[in-house]
Amino acid sequence: MTSATVSSKPVSNAMSKSVPRGCTNMKLRQLNRRVTAHYDAIVGAAGLKNTQYTLLSHVVLLGPIRPSDLAARMVLDASTLTRNLQPLVALGLLVIEPGADGRSRLVRATEAGLAKRSEMQRLWKQAQLALNAQLGETRAAKLHEMLDECLALLEDGEGSEDSTAA
């Protein structure tokens, strides 16, 4: 291997300080694509993508809910939420109804939506357990912990600071 060759294998050197190698964004996107493909392969048997199941689950758990509140809870842009709601409304799994006043709307799961979520929960559980087994329970738990910590740091705005600056 030449010095110009980039390895995807982590380099272990007990004497050196651990520093990130490569692009964090790319690594996260690669992991996200693989994990999403894993879930979609299993959850997709019920006819929805994992992202649609997630949206349906949020509405079931939080609804009836205003779209703006749902977008905030899911950390989604309002236009993205609107675009993602449309297929679920078209399938009859969700409805968008008038809210408390003439200007507001509420998103609610239909009976069909409740039934679909129940069906998909079983498949999601299979996907979750299979991924945990593939990664190992301890590694999966550490991954969750690290992701939660990173999300909190980025939410607080601390993730943009250079922690090595004096």
mmCIF file of C-alpha atoms in Angstrom:
data_model
loop_
_atom_site.group_PDB
_atom_site.id
_atom_site.type_symbol
_atom_site.label_atom_id
_atom_site.label_comp_id
_atom_site.label_asym_id
_atom_site.label_seq_id
_atom_site.Cartn_x
_atom_site.Cartn_y
_atom_site.Cartn_z
ATOM 1 C CA MET A 1 0.000 0.000 0.000
ATOM 2 C CA THR A 2 1.384 3.389 -0.950
ATOM 3 C CA SER A 3 1.040 6.512 1.122
ATOM 4 C CA ALA A 4 -1.489 7.821 -1.440
ATOM 5 C CA THR A 5 -3.812 4.856 -0.861
ATOM 6 C CA VAL A 6 -6.749 5.587 1.407
ATOM 7 C CA SER A 7 -7.817 2.684 3.582
ATOM 8 C CA SER A 8 -11.344 2.285 4.910
ATOM 9 C CA LYS A 9 -9.967 0.226 7.809
ATOM 10 C CA PRO A 10 -9.523 2.030 11.128
ATOM 11 C CA VAL A 11 -5.891 2.629 12.011
ATOM 12 C CA SER A 12 -4.976 1.606 15.530
ATOM 13 C CA ASN A 13 -1.943 3.183 17.132
ATOM 14 C CA ALA A 14 -1.978 3.083 20.918
ATOM 15 C CA MET A 15 0.734 5.751 21.076
ATOM 16 C CA SER A 16 -1.108 8.383 19.036
ATOM 17 C CA LYS A 17 -4.137 10.424 19.930
ATOM 18 C CA SER A 18 -7.307 9.122 18.295
ATOM 19 C CA VAL A 19 -8.349 11.490 15.535
ATOM 20 C CA PRO A 20 -11.141 11.135 12.977
ATOM 21 C CA ARG A 21 -9.962 9.805 9.629
ATOM 22 C CA GLY A 22 -11.904 10.574 6.511
ATOM 23 C CA CYS A 23 -15.131 12.486 6.112
ATOM 24 C CA THR A 24 -17.595 12.102 8.989
ATOM 25 C CA ASN A 25 -20.503 13.070 6.750
ATOM 26 C CA MET A 26 -19.627 10.381 4.195
ATOM 27 C CA LYS A 27 -19.221 7.710 6.859
ATOM 28 C CA LEU A 28 -22.571 8.603 8.441
ATOM 29 C CA ARG A 29 -24.274 8.574 5.029
ATOM 30 C CA GLN A 30 -22.781 5.161 4.228
ATOM 31 C CA LEU A 31 -23.967 3.777 7.550
ATOM 32 C CA ASN A 32 -27.373 5.378 7.085
ATOM 33 C CA ARG A 33 -27.789 3.845 3.610
ATOM 34 C CA ARG A 34 -26.883 0.367 4.869
ATOM 35 C CA VAL A 35 -29.116 0.563 7.934
ATOM 36 C CA THR A 36 -32.004 2.003 5.892
ATOM 37 C CA ALA A 37 -31.639 -0.757 3.289
ATOM 38 C CA HIS A 38 -31.696 -3.341 6.107
ATOM 39 C CA TYR A 39 -34.906 -1.939 7.604
ATOM 40 C CA ASP A 40 -36.566 -1.354 4.220
ATOM 41 C CA ALA A 41 -35.874 -4.963 3.200
ATOM 42 C CA ILE A 42 -37.808 -6.235 6.221
ATOM 43 C CA VAL A 43 -40.359 -3.499 6.938
ATOM 44 C CA GLY A 44 -41.051 -3.069 3.219
ATOM 45 C CA ALA A 45 -42.872 -6.411 3.225
ATOM 46 C CA ALA A 46 -45.843 -4.488 4.655
ATOM 47 C CA GLY A 47 -45.881 -2.101 1.692
ATOM 48 C CA LEU A 48 -44.334 1.026 3.227
ATOM 49 C CA LYS A 49 -40.824 2.397 3.415
ATOM 50 C CA ASN A 50 -39.174 2.696 6.800
ATOM 51 C CA THR A 51 -39.485 6.505 6.604
ATOM 52 C CA GLN A 52 -43.238 6.170 6.035
ATOM 53 C CA TYR A 53 -43.543 3.806 8.979
ATOM 54 C CA THR A 54 -41.663 6.302 11.154
ATOM 55 C CA LEU A 55 -44.003 9.117 10.135
ATOM 56 C CA LEU A 56 -47.092 6.953 10.674
ATOM 57 C CA SER A 57 -45.802 5.928 14.114
ATOM 58 C CA HIS A 58 -45.211 9.528 15.148
ATOM 59 C CA VAL A 59 -48.748 10.475 14.154
ATOM 60 C CA VAL A 60 -50.197 7.495 16.027
ATOM 61 C CA LEU A 61 -48.207 8.332 19.159
ATOM 62 C CA LEU A 62 -48.575 12.132 19.054
ATOM 63 C CA GLY A 63 -51.774 12.716 17.090
ATOM 64 C CA PRO A 64 -53.972 14.329 16.381
ATOM 65 C CA ILE A 65 -51.189 16.863 15.902
ATOM 66 C CA ARG A 66 -50.630 20.075 13.987
ATOM 67 C CA PRO A 67 -48.268 19.567 11.027
ATOM 68 C CA SER A 68 -45.901 22.263 12.332
ATOM 69 C CA ASP A 69 -45.654 20.488 15.710
ATOM 70 C CA LEU A 70 -45.123 17.134 13.987
ATOM 71 C CA ALA A 71 -42.354 18.600 11.813
ATOM 72 C CA ALA A 72 -40.675 20.049 14.901
ATOM 73 C CA ARG A 73 -40.887 16.758 16.812
ATOM 74 C CA MET A 74 -39.459 14.832 13.864
ATOM 75 C CA VAL A 75 -36.857 17.521 13.127
ATOM 76 C CA LEU A 76 -38.183 17.906 9.587
ATOM 77 C CA ASP A 77 -38.630 20.885 7.341
ATOM 78 C CA ALA A 78 -42.341 21.730 6.853
ATOM 79 C CA SER A 79 -42.189 21.154 3.079
ATOM 80 C CA THR A 80 -40.518 17.756 3.581
ATOM 81 C CA LEU A 81 -43.243 16.772 6.028
ATOM 82 C CA THR A 82 -45.981 17.853 3.609
ATOM 83 C CA ARG A 83 -44.383 15.842 0.797
ATOM 84 C CA ASN A 84 -44.016 12.766 3.050
ATOM 85 C CA LEU A 85 -47.597 12.988 4.350
ATOM 86 C CA GLN A 86 -49.147 12.899 0.874
ATOM 87 C CA PRO A 87 -48.619 9.169 0.100
ATOM 88 C CA LEU A 88 -49.921 8.148 3.540
ATOM 89 C CA VAL A 89 -53.006 10.334 3.089
ATOM 90 C CA ALA A 90 -53.522 8.889 -0.424
ATOM 91 C CA LEU A 91 -53.350 5.358 1.029
ATOM 92 C CA GLY A 92 -55.978 6.274 3.621
ATOM 93 C CA LEU A 93 -53.613 5.743 6.550
ATOM 94 C CA LEU A 94 -53.642 9.382 7.666
ATOM 95 C CA VAL A 95 -56.096 12.255 7.340
ATOM 96 C CA ILE A 96 -55.547 15.976 7.592
ATOM 97 C CA GLU A 97 -58.524 17.587 9.287
ATOM 98 C CA PRO A 98 -59.503 21.110 10.296
ATOM 99 C CA GLY A 99 -58.027 22.201 13.615
ATOM 100 C CA ALA A 100 -59.361 24.395 16.395
ATOM 101 C CA ASP A 101 -59.681 27.425 14.109
ATOM 102 C CA GLY A 102 -60.163 27.899 10.383
ATOM 103 C CA ARG A 103 -56.463 28.313 9.718
ATOM 104 C CA SER A 104 -55.083 25.279 11.546
ATOM 105 C CA ARG A 105 -54.971 21.619 10.548
ATOM 106 C CA LEU A 106 -54.493 18.369 12.450
ATOM 107 C CA VAL A 107 -52.950 15.122 11.229
ATOM 108 C CA ARG A 108 -54.594 11.967 12.533
ATOM 109 C CA ALA A 109 -54.188 8.257 11.884
ATOM 110 C CA THR A 110 -57.210 6.438 10.476
ATOM 111 C CA GLU A 111 -58.333 2.980 11.578
ATOM 112 C CA ALA A 112 -56.454 1.619 8.556
ATOM 113 C CA GLY A 113 -53.400 3.581 9.686
ATOM 114 C CA LEU A 114 -53.604 2.132 13.178
ATOM 115 C CA ALA A 115 -53.863 -1.385 11.743
ATOM 116 C CA LYS A 116 -50.951 -0.793 9.332
ATOM 117 C CA ARG A 117 -48.760 0.525 12.148
ATOM 118 C CA SER A 118 -49.546 -2.540 14.244
ATOM 119 C CA GLU A 119 -48.617 -4.823 11.344
ATOM 120 C CA MET A 120 -45.437 -2.868 10.696
ATOM 121 C CA GLN A 121 -44.404 -2.807 14.368
ATOM 122 C CA ARG A 122 -43.891 -6.578 14.235
ATOM 123 C CA LEU A 123 -41.709 -6.256 11.134
ATOM 124 C CA TRP A 124 -39.787 -3.316 12.596
ATOM 125 C CA LYS A 125 -39.069 -5.420 15.694
ATOM 126 C CA GLN A 126 -37.654 -8.179 13.458
ATOM 127 C CA ALA A 127 -35.447 -5.634 11.684
ATOM 128 C CA GLN A 128 -34.307 -4.116 14.974
ATOM 129 C CA LEU A 129 -33.425 -7.454 16.556
ATOM 130 C CA ALA A 130 -31.623 -8.633 13.406
ATOM 131 C CA LEU A 131 -29.537 -5.457 13.236
ATOM 132 C CA ASN A 132 -28.713 -5.659 16.955
ATOM 133 C CA ALA A 133 -27.619 -9.271 16.464
ATOM 134 C CA GLN A 134 -25.486 -8.370 13.447
ATOM 135 C CA LEU A 135 -23.799 -5.453 15.225
ATOM 136 C CA GLY A 136 -23.799 -7.102 18.650
ATOM 137 C CA GLU A 137 -25.991 -5.874 21.510
ATOM 138 C CA THR A 138 -23.156 -4.025 23.249
ATOM 139 C CA ARG A 139 -22.019 -2.230 20.083
ATOM 140 C CA ALA A 140 -25.623 -1.297 19.194
ATOM 141 C CA ALA A 141 -26.163 0.133 22.697
ATOM 142 C CA LYS A 142 -22.886 2.100 22.469
ATOM 143 C CA LEU A 143 -23.907 3.390 19.034
ATOM 144 C CA HIS A 144 -27.226 4.637 20.420
ATOM 145 C CA GLU A 145 -25.434 6.318 23.323
ATOM 146 C CA MET A 146 -22.899 8.001 21.062
ATOM 147 C CA LEU A 147 -25.565 9.141 18.577
ATOM 148 C CA ASP A 148 -27.662 10.608 21.405
ATOM 149 C CA GLU A 149 -24.627 12.459 22.745
ATOM 150 C CA CYS A 150 -23.730 13.812 19.300
ATOM 151 C CA LEU A 151 -27.297 14.916 18.623
ATOM 152 C CA ALA A 152 -27.398 16.743 21.947
ATOM 153 C CA LEU A 153 -24.082 18.470 21.243
ATOM 154 C CA LEU A 154 -25.192 19.549 17.786
ATOM 155 C CA GLU A 155 -28.581 20.690 19.089
ATOM 156 C CA ASP A 156 -26.891 22.810 21.733
ATOM 157 C CA GLY A 157 -24.581 24.317 19.128
ATOM 158 C CA GLU A 158 -21.519 22.910 20.859
ATOM 159 C CA GLY A 159 -20.706 20.599 17.947
ATOM 160 C CA SER A 160 -19.495 23.475 15.808
ATOM 161 C CA GLU A 161 -16.750 24.521 18.214
ATOM 162 C CA ASP A 162 -13.217 23.233 17.822
ATOM 163 C CA SER A 163 -12.602 21.325 21.042
ATOM 164 C CA THR A 164 -8.830 21.429 20.446
ATOM 165 C CA ALA A 165 -8.684 25.238 20.484
ATOM 166 C CA ALA A 166 -6.950 26.682 23.537
#
